[in-house]
Amino acid sequence: MSKRLSPEFKEALDGLPGVAQLKRVGERPRLGSYLADLWDRRLFIYVGARGEASTTHSRDRLGLLWLIIRPLLDAVFYYVIFALLLKVDRGMDNFIAWLLVGLFMFQFTSRSMSAGIGLIRGSKSMIRAFAFPRASLAISNVTRELLLGIPSFATMLVLIALIPPHAWPTGLMFLMVPMLAVQLLLNLGLVLFLARLGAMLPDFARLMSFIQRVLFYGSGVIIPITRFDMPQWVEAVITSNPLFVMLEMYRSILVYGEAPPAGDWLHFLAWAVGAFLVGFVVFWWAEESYGRE
């Protein structure tokens, strides 16, 4: 707009007190200011996430129980297909626990990804009505999924302990805390990146179901894929997948009672930090464009 103003008007405008402190509406702030603004709104983000979590499935008779029922139904279905019919559980001590951990922990990330792709388009009315750092929408989304996931995680731990052959909790179970922290960082990076992609390319949302199916089968959620003969480069791609590494680490802790190797921790952490940094910068860079047609 300033390019269309006459030099005389601009000179008169610049002479008014306080004009120098004015900023263009929706202007992208500097990165440090942006981070500080997010921190100042941390309580608002948490309260918003908690409110959304409490109203999820509010119109369903069973309400939040669907967060537990859905993965359980999936587990029963995949157990019948892959264990009873295809016998892929041969040689495995506790395929039921292995399957439950895979389904519950993968769906924790999958739900965030599904919401992330339409995050900006679904929040346009709020973006246009209020001035706030748009990344708070992504943080609120991830926080909401964590609040919704806590009952599911507790159910998973109870099930793998009670269903034979039992995977009783051990002292290593507390390694779930740092694992969840790293997974949250990965989820946030994915949500930020997908939110930017969904705002820029709305049609990309139609590919999300395909991408999630590829990740589902390529992360060893329901079948131990590394037991099958495959080209070496395919196995390298699969074992480098951060979700595959993540599930292997969870299963080591919860099913086998073993601490994951240090290399797996570094691999997973590097992916999570990298995804967060890339996602945050990509999202922040387009801050001014959100909410526009």
mmCIF file with all atom_site columns, C-alpha atoms in Angstrom, residues 60-194:
data_model
loop_
_atom_site.group_PDB
_atom_site.id
_atom_site.type_symbol
_atom_site.label_atom_id
_atom_site.label_alt_id
_atom_site.label_comp_id
_atom_site.label_asym_id
_atom_site.label_entity_id
_atom_site.label_seq_id
_atom_site.pdbx_PDB_ins_code
_atom_site.Cartn_x
_atom_site.Cartn_y
_atom_site.Cartn_z
_atom_site.occupancy
_atom_site.B_iso_or_equiv
_atom_site.pdbx_formal_charge
_atom_site.auth_seq_id
_atom_site.auth_comp_id
_atom_site.auth_asym_id
_atom_site.auth_atom_id
_atom_site.pdbx_PDB_model_num
ATOM 1   C CA . ASP A 1 60  ? -21.295 -39.663 20.226 1.00 0.00 ? 60  ASP A CA 1
ATOM 2   C CA . ARG A 1 61  ? -23.021 -41.794 22.830 1.00 0.00 ? 61  ARG A CA 1
ATOM 3   C CA . LEU A 1 62  ? -19.741 -43.414 23.876 1.00 0.00 ? 62  LEU A CA 1
ATOM 4   C CA . GLY A 1 63  ? -17.813 -40.141 23.706 1.00 0.00 ? 63  GLY A CA 1
ATOM 5   C CA . LEU A 1 64  ? -14.079 -40.378 24.322 1.00 0.00 ? 64  LEU A CA 1
ATOM 6   C CA . LEU A 1 65  ? -14.323 -44.143 24.678 1.00 0.00 ? 65  LEU A CA 1
ATOM 7   C CA . TRP A 1 66  ? -13.985 -44.263 20.890 1.00 0.00 ? 66  TRP A CA 1
ATOM 8   C CA . LEU A 1 67  ? -10.331 -43.305 21.335 1.00 0.00 ? 67  LEU A CA 1
ATOM 9   C CA . ILE A 1 68  ? -9.900  -46.687 23.012 1.00 0.00 ? 68  ILE A CA 1
ATOM 10  C CA . ILE A 1 69  ? -12.508 -48.733 21.133 1.00 0.00 ? 69  ILE A CA 1
ATOM 11  C CA . ARG A 1 70  ? -11.214 -47.850 17.652 1.00 0.00 ? 70  ARG A CA 1
ATOM 12  C CA . PRO A 1 71  ? -7.626  -49.124 18.096 1.00 0.00 ? 71  PRO A CA 1
ATOM 13  C CA . LEU A 1 72  ? -8.968  -52.183 19.925 1.00 0.00 ? 72  LEU A CA 1
ATOM 14  C CA . LEU A 1 73  ? -11.244 -53.036 17.005 1.00 0.00 ? 73  LEU A CA 1
ATOM 15  C CA . ASP A 1 74  ? -8.307  -52.508 14.646 1.00 0.00 ? 74  ASP A CA 1
ATOM 16  C CA . ALA A 1 75  ? -6.165  -54.791 16.801 1.00 0.00 ? 75  ALA A CA 1
ATOM 17  C CA . VAL A 1 76  ? -8.778  -57.569 16.744 1.00 0.00 ? 76  VAL A CA 1
ATOM 18  C CA . PHE A 1 77  ? -9.177  -57.279 12.979 1.00 0.00 ? 77  PHE A CA 1
ATOM 19  C CA . TYR A 1 78  ? -5.438  -57.306 12.233 1.00 0.00 ? 78  TYR A CA 1
ATOM 20  C CA . TYR A 1 79  ? -4.835  -60.125 14.719 1.00 0.00 ? 79  TYR A CA 1
ATOM 21  C CA . VAL A 1 80  ? -7.399  -62.319 12.962 1.00 0.00 ? 80  VAL A CA 1
ATOM 22  C CA . ILE A 1 81  ? -5.982  -61.537 9.510  1.00 0.00 ? 81  ILE A CA 1
ATOM 23  C CA . PHE A 1 82  ? -2.246  -61.594 10.166 1.00 0.00 ? 82  PHE A CA 1
ATOM 24  C CA . ALA A 1 83  ? -1.940  -63.958 13.132 1.00 0.00 ? 83  ALA A CA 1
ATOM 25  C CA . LEU A 1 84  ? -4.760  -66.487 12.780 1.00 0.00 ? 84  LEU A CA 1
ATOM 26  C CA . LEU A 1 85  ? -4.961  -66.597 8.977  1.00 0.00 ? 85  LEU A CA 1
ATOM 27  C CA . LEU A 1 86  ? -1.552  -65.568 7.627  1.00 0.00 ? 86  LEU A CA 1
ATOM 28  C CA . LYS A 1 87  ? 0.476   -66.821 10.633 1.00 0.00 ? 87  LYS A CA 1
ATOM 29  C CA . VAL A 1 88  ? 2.931   -63.895 10.567 1.00 0.00 ? 88  VAL A CA 1
ATOM 30  C CA . ASP A 1 89  ? 3.265   -64.198 14.355 1.00 0.00 ? 89  ASP A CA 1
ATOM 31  C CA . ARG A 1 90  ? 5.289   -67.419 14.102 1.00 0.00 ? 90  ARG A CA 1
ATOM 32  C CA . GLY A 1 91  ? 8.439   -67.145 16.144 1.00 0.00 ? 91  GLY A CA 1
ATOM 33  C CA . MET A 1 92  ? 7.178   -64.136 18.104 1.00 0.00 ? 92  MET A CA 1
ATOM 34  C CA . ASP A 1 93  ? 6.701   -64.464 21.857 1.00 0.00 ? 93  ASP A CA 1
ATOM 35  C CA . ASN A 1 94  ? 3.966   -61.860 22.298 1.00 0.00 ? 94  ASN A CA 1
ATOM 36  C CA . PHE A 1 95  ? 2.425   -60.754 19.018 1.00 0.00 ? 95  PHE A CA 1
ATOM 37  C CA . ILE A 1 96  ? -0.683  -59.314 20.719 1.00 0.00 ? 96  ILE A CA 1
ATOM 38  C CA . ALA A 1 97  ? 1.317   -56.842 22.811 1.00 0.00 ? 97  ALA A CA 1
ATOM 39  C CA . TRP A 1 98  ? 3.571   -56.112 19.820 1.00 0.00 ? 98  TRP A CA 1
ATOM 40  C CA . LEU A 1 99  ? 0.485   -55.296 17.738 1.00 0.00 ? 99  LEU A CA 1
ATOM 41  C CA . LEU A 1 100 ? -1.249  -53.182 20.390 1.00 0.00 ? 100 LEU A CA 1
ATOM 42  C CA . VAL A 1 101 ? 1.820   -51.023 20.997 1.00 0.00 ? 101 VAL A CA 1
ATOM 43  C CA . GLY A 1 102 ? 2.216   -50.476 17.264 1.00 0.00 ? 102 GLY A CA 1
ATOM 44  C CA . LEU A 1 103 ? -1.400  -49.456 16.723 1.00 0.00 ? 103 LEU A CA 1
ATOM 45  C CA . PHE A 1 104 ? -1.801  -47.178 19.738 1.00 0.00 ? 104 PHE A CA 1
ATOM 46  C CA . MET A 1 105 ? 1.501   -45.309 19.318 1.00 0.00 ? 105 MET A CA 1
ATOM 47  C CA . PHE A 1 106 ? 1.275   -44.966 15.533 1.00 0.00 ? 106 PHE A CA 1
ATOM 48  C CA . GLN A 1 107 ? -2.262  -43.593 15.707 1.00 0.00 ? 107 GLN A CA 1
ATOM 49  C CA . PHE A 1 108 ? -1.060  -40.946 18.162 1.00 0.00 ? 108 PHE A CA 1
ATOM 50  C CA . THR A 1 109 ? 1.092   -39.468 15.384 1.00 0.00 ? 109 THR A CA 1
ATOM 51  C CA . SER A 1 110 ? -1.382  -40.279 12.612 1.00 0.00 ? 110 SER A CA 1
ATOM 52  C CA . ARG A 1 111 ? -4.195  -38.277 14.243 1.00 0.00 ? 111 ARG A CA 1
ATOM 53  C CA . SER A 1 112 ? -1.990  -35.190 14.487 1.00 0.00 ? 112 SER A CA 1
ATOM 54  C CA . MET A 1 113 ? -0.996  -35.497 10.846 1.00 0.00 ? 113 MET A CA 1
ATOM 55  C CA . SER A 1 114 ? -4.625  -35.801 9.738  1.00 0.00 ? 114 SER A CA 1
ATOM 56  C CA . ALA A 1 115 ? -5.593  -32.650 11.627 1.00 0.00 ? 115 ALA A CA 1
ATOM 57  C CA . GLY A 1 116 ? -2.488  -30.758 10.523 1.00 0.00 ? 116 GLY A CA 1
ATOM 58  C CA . ILE A 1 117 ? -3.170  -30.845 6.800  1.00 0.00 ? 117 ILE A CA 1
ATOM 59  C CA . GLY A 1 118 ? -6.402  -28.846 7.199  1.00 0.00 ? 118 GLY A CA 1
ATOM 60  C CA . LEU A 1 119 ? -5.340  -26.776 10.191 1.00 0.00 ? 119 LEU A CA 1
ATOM 61  C CA . ILE A 1 120 ? -5.088  -23.374 8.472  1.00 0.00 ? 120 ILE A CA 1
ATOM 62  C CA . ARG A 1 121 ? -8.118  -23.739 6.230  1.00 0.00 ? 121 ARG A CA 1
ATOM 63  C CA . GLY A 1 122 ? -10.217 -24.926 9.157  1.00 0.00 ? 122 GLY A CA 1
ATOM 64  C CA . SER A 1 123 ? -9.138  -21.969 11.333 1.00 0.00 ? 123 SER A CA 1
ATOM 65  C CA . LYS A 1 124 ? -9.553  -19.116 8.860  1.00 0.00 ? 124 LYS A CA 1
ATOM 66  C CA . SER A 1 125 ? -12.326 -17.411 10.815 1.00 0.00 ? 125 SER A CA 1
ATOM 67  C CA . MET A 1 126 ? -10.166 -17.287 13.954 1.00 0.00 ? 126 MET A CA 1
ATOM 68  C CA . ILE A 1 127 ? -7.099  -16.184 11.997 1.00 0.00 ? 127 ILE A CA 1
ATOM 69  C CA . ARG A 1 128 ? -9.012  -13.306 10.424 1.00 0.00 ? 128 ARG A CA 1
ATOM 70  C CA . ALA A 1 129 ? -10.652 -12.228 13.673 1.00 0.00 ? 129 ALA A CA 1
ATOM 71  C CA . PHE A 1 130 ? -7.677  -12.231 16.054 1.00 0.00 ? 130 PHE A CA 1
ATOM 72  C CA . ALA A 1 131 ? -3.993  -11.342 15.979 1.00 0.00 ? 131 ALA A CA 1
ATOM 73  C CA . PHE A 1 132 ? -1.892  -14.181 17.376 1.00 0.00 ? 132 PHE A CA 1
ATOM 74  C CA . PRO A 1 133 ? 1.058   -16.338 16.288 1.00 0.00 ? 133 PRO A CA 1
ATOM 75  C CA . ARG A 1 134 ? -0.437  -18.926 13.960 1.00 0.00 ? 134 ARG A CA 1
ATOM 76  C CA . ALA A 1 135 ? 1.938   -21.636 15.174 1.00 0.00 ? 135 ALA A CA 1
ATOM 77  C CA . SER A 1 136 ? -0.094  -21.694 18.383 1.00 0.00 ? 136 SER A CA 1
ATOM 78  C CA . LEU A 1 137 ? -2.761  -23.552 16.382 1.00 0.00 ? 137 LEU A CA 1
ATOM 79  C CA . ALA A 1 138 ? -0.303  -26.376 15.682 1.00 0.00 ? 138 ALA A CA 1
ATOM 80  C CA . ILE A 1 139 ? 0.919   -26.461 19.279 1.00 0.00 ? 139 ILE A CA 1
ATOM 81  C CA . SER A 1 140 ? -2.677  -26.577 20.499 1.00 0.00 ? 140 SER A CA 1
ATOM 82  C CA . ASN A 1 141 ? -3.397  -29.447 18.108 1.00 0.00 ? 141 ASN A CA 1
ATOM 83  C CA . VAL A 1 142 ? -0.483  -31.521 19.391 1.00 0.00 ? 142 VAL A CA 1
ATOM 84  C CA . THR A 1 143 ? -1.350  -30.713 23.012 1.00 0.00 ? 143 THR A CA 1
ATOM 85  C CA . ARG A 1 144 ? -4.952  -31.769 22.430 1.00 0.00 ? 144 ARG A CA 1
ATOM 86  C CA . GLU A 1 145 ? -3.842  -35.094 20.966 1.00 0.00 ? 145 GLU A CA 1
ATOM 87  C CA . LEU A 1 146 ? -1.603  -35.676 23.982 1.00 0.00 ? 146 LEU A CA 1
ATOM 88  C CA . LEU A 1 147 ? -4.494  -35.037 26.389 1.00 0.00 ? 147 LEU A CA 1
ATOM 89  C CA . LEU A 1 148 ? -6.695  -37.376 24.368 1.00 0.00 ? 148 LEU A CA 1
ATOM 90  C CA . GLY A 1 149 ? -3.935  -39.955 24.150 1.00 0.00 ? 149 GLY A CA 1
ATOM 91  C CA . ILE A 1 150 ? -3.241  -40.327 27.878 1.00 0.00 ? 150 ILE A CA 1
ATOM 92  C CA . PRO A 1 151 ? -6.289  -42.576 28.549 1.00 0.00 ? 151 PRO A CA 1
ATOM 93  C CA . SER A 1 152 ? -5.404  -44.600 25.439 1.00 0.00 ? 152 SER A CA 1
ATOM 94  C CA . PHE A 1 153 ? -1.820  -45.110 26.625 1.00 0.00 ? 153 PHE A CA 1
ATOM 95  C CA . ALA A 1 154 ? -3.060  -46.242 30.042 1.00 0.00 ? 154 ALA A CA 1
ATOM 96  C CA . THR A 1 155 ? -5.469  -48.686 28.391 1.00 0.00 ? 155 THR A CA 1
ATOM 97  C CA . MET A 1 156 ? -2.681  -50.032 26.197 1.00 0.00 ? 156 MET A CA 1
ATOM 98  C CA . LEU A 1 157 ? -0.445  -50.671 29.235 1.00 0.00 ? 157 LEU A CA 1
ATOM 99  C CA . VAL A 1 158 ? -3.253  -52.469 31.064 1.00 0.00 ? 158 VAL A CA 1
ATOM 100 C CA . LEU A 1 159 ? -4.118  -54.632 28.050 1.00 0.00 ? 159 LEU A CA 1
ATOM 101 C CA . ILE A 1 160 ? -0.578  -55.788 27.294 1.00 0.00 ? 160 ILE A CA 1
ATOM 102 C CA . ALA A 1 161 ? -0.164  -56.669 30.966 1.00 0.00 ? 161 ALA A CA 1
ATOM 103 C CA . LEU A 1 162 ? -3.429  -58.626 31.297 1.00 0.00 ? 162 LEU A CA 1
ATOM 104 C CA . ILE A 1 163 ? -3.631  -60.419 27.929 1.00 0.00 ? 163 ILE A CA 1
ATOM 105 C CA . PRO A 1 164 ? -1.483  -63.589 27.777 1.00 0.00 ? 164 PRO A CA 1
ATOM 106 C CA . PRO A 1 165 ? 1.386   -63.881 27.258 1.00 0.00 ? 165 PRO A CA 1
ATOM 107 C CA . HIS A 1 166 ? 1.645   -61.005 29.700 1.00 0.00 ? 166 HIS A CA 1
ATOM 108 C CA . ALA A 1 167 ? 3.979   -58.035 29.181 1.00 0.00 ? 167 ALA A CA 1
ATOM 109 C CA . TRP A 1 168 ? 4.237   -56.951 32.790 1.00 0.00 ? 168 TRP A CA 1
ATOM 110 C CA . PRO A 1 169 ? 5.471   -53.408 33.479 1.00 0.00 ? 169 PRO A CA 1
ATOM 111 C CA . THR A 1 170 ? 9.112   -53.020 34.431 1.00 0.00 ? 170 THR A CA 1
ATOM 112 C CA . GLY A 1 171 ? 11.254  -50.128 35.647 1.00 0.00 ? 171 GLY A CA 1
ATOM 113 C CA . LEU A 1 172 ? 12.084  -49.358 32.038 1.00 0.00 ? 172 LEU A CA 1
ATOM 114 C CA . MET A 1 173 ? 8.456   -48.366 31.477 1.00 0.00 ? 173 MET A CA 1
ATOM 115 C CA . PHE A 1 174 ? 9.380   -44.843 32.657 1.00 0.00 ? 174 PHE A CA 1
ATOM 116 C CA . LEU A 1 175 ? 11.424  -44.465 29.480 1.00 0.00 ? 175 LEU A CA 1
ATOM 117 C CA . MET A 1 176 ? 8.051   -43.844 27.858 1.00 0.00 ? 176 MET A CA 1
ATOM 118 C CA . VAL A 1 177 ? 8.233   -40.284 29.225 1.00 0.00 ? 177 VAL A CA 1
ATOM 119 C CA . PRO A 1 178 ? 11.267  -39.171 27.187 1.00 0.00 ? 178 PRO A CA 1
ATOM 120 C CA . MET A 1 179 ? 9.989   -41.249 24.265 1.00 0.00 ? 179 MET A CA 1
ATOM 121 C CA . LEU A 1 180 ? 6.683   -39.384 24.323 1.00 0.00 ? 180 LEU A CA 1
ATOM 122 C CA . ALA A 1 181 ? 8.508   -36.063 24.574 1.00 0.00 ? 181 ALA A CA 1
ATOM 123 C CA . VAL A 1 182 ? 10.507  -36.814 21.430 1.00 0.00 ? 182 VAL A CA 1
ATOM 124 C CA . GLN A 1 183 ? 7.398   -38.121 19.663 1.00 0.00 ? 183 GLN A CA 1
ATOM 125 C CA . LEU A 1 184 ? 5.562   -34.894 20.535 1.00 0.00 ? 184 LEU A CA 1
ATOM 126 C CA . LEU A 1 185 ? 8.404   -32.895 18.998 1.00 0.00 ? 185 LEU A CA 1
ATOM 127 C CA . LEU A 1 186 ? 8.186   -35.023 15.850 1.00 0.00 ? 186 LEU A CA 1
ATOM 128 C CA . ASN A 1 187 ? 4.398   -34.628 15.765 1.00 0.00 ? 187 ASN A CA 1
ATOM 129 C CA . LEU A 1 188 ? 4.690   -30.852 16.095 1.00 0.00 ? 188 LEU A CA 1
ATOM 130 C CA . GLY A 1 189 ? 7.188   -30.648 13.259 1.00 0.00 ? 189 GLY A CA 1
ATOM 131 C CA . LEU A 1 190 ? 4.941   -32.741 11.023 1.00 0.00 ? 190 LEU A CA 1
ATOM 132 C CA . VAL A 1 191 ? 1.853   -30.697 11.897 1.00 0.00 ? 191 VAL A CA 1
ATOM 133 C CA . LEU A 1 192 ? 3.628   -27.390 11.181 1.00 0.00 ? 192 LEU A CA 1
ATOM 134 C CA . PHE A 1 193 ? 4.932   -28.630 7.851  1.00 0.00 ? 193 PHE A CA 1
ATOM 135 C CA . LEU A 1 194 ? 1.627   -30.198 6.793  1.00 0.00 ? 194 LEU A CA 1
#
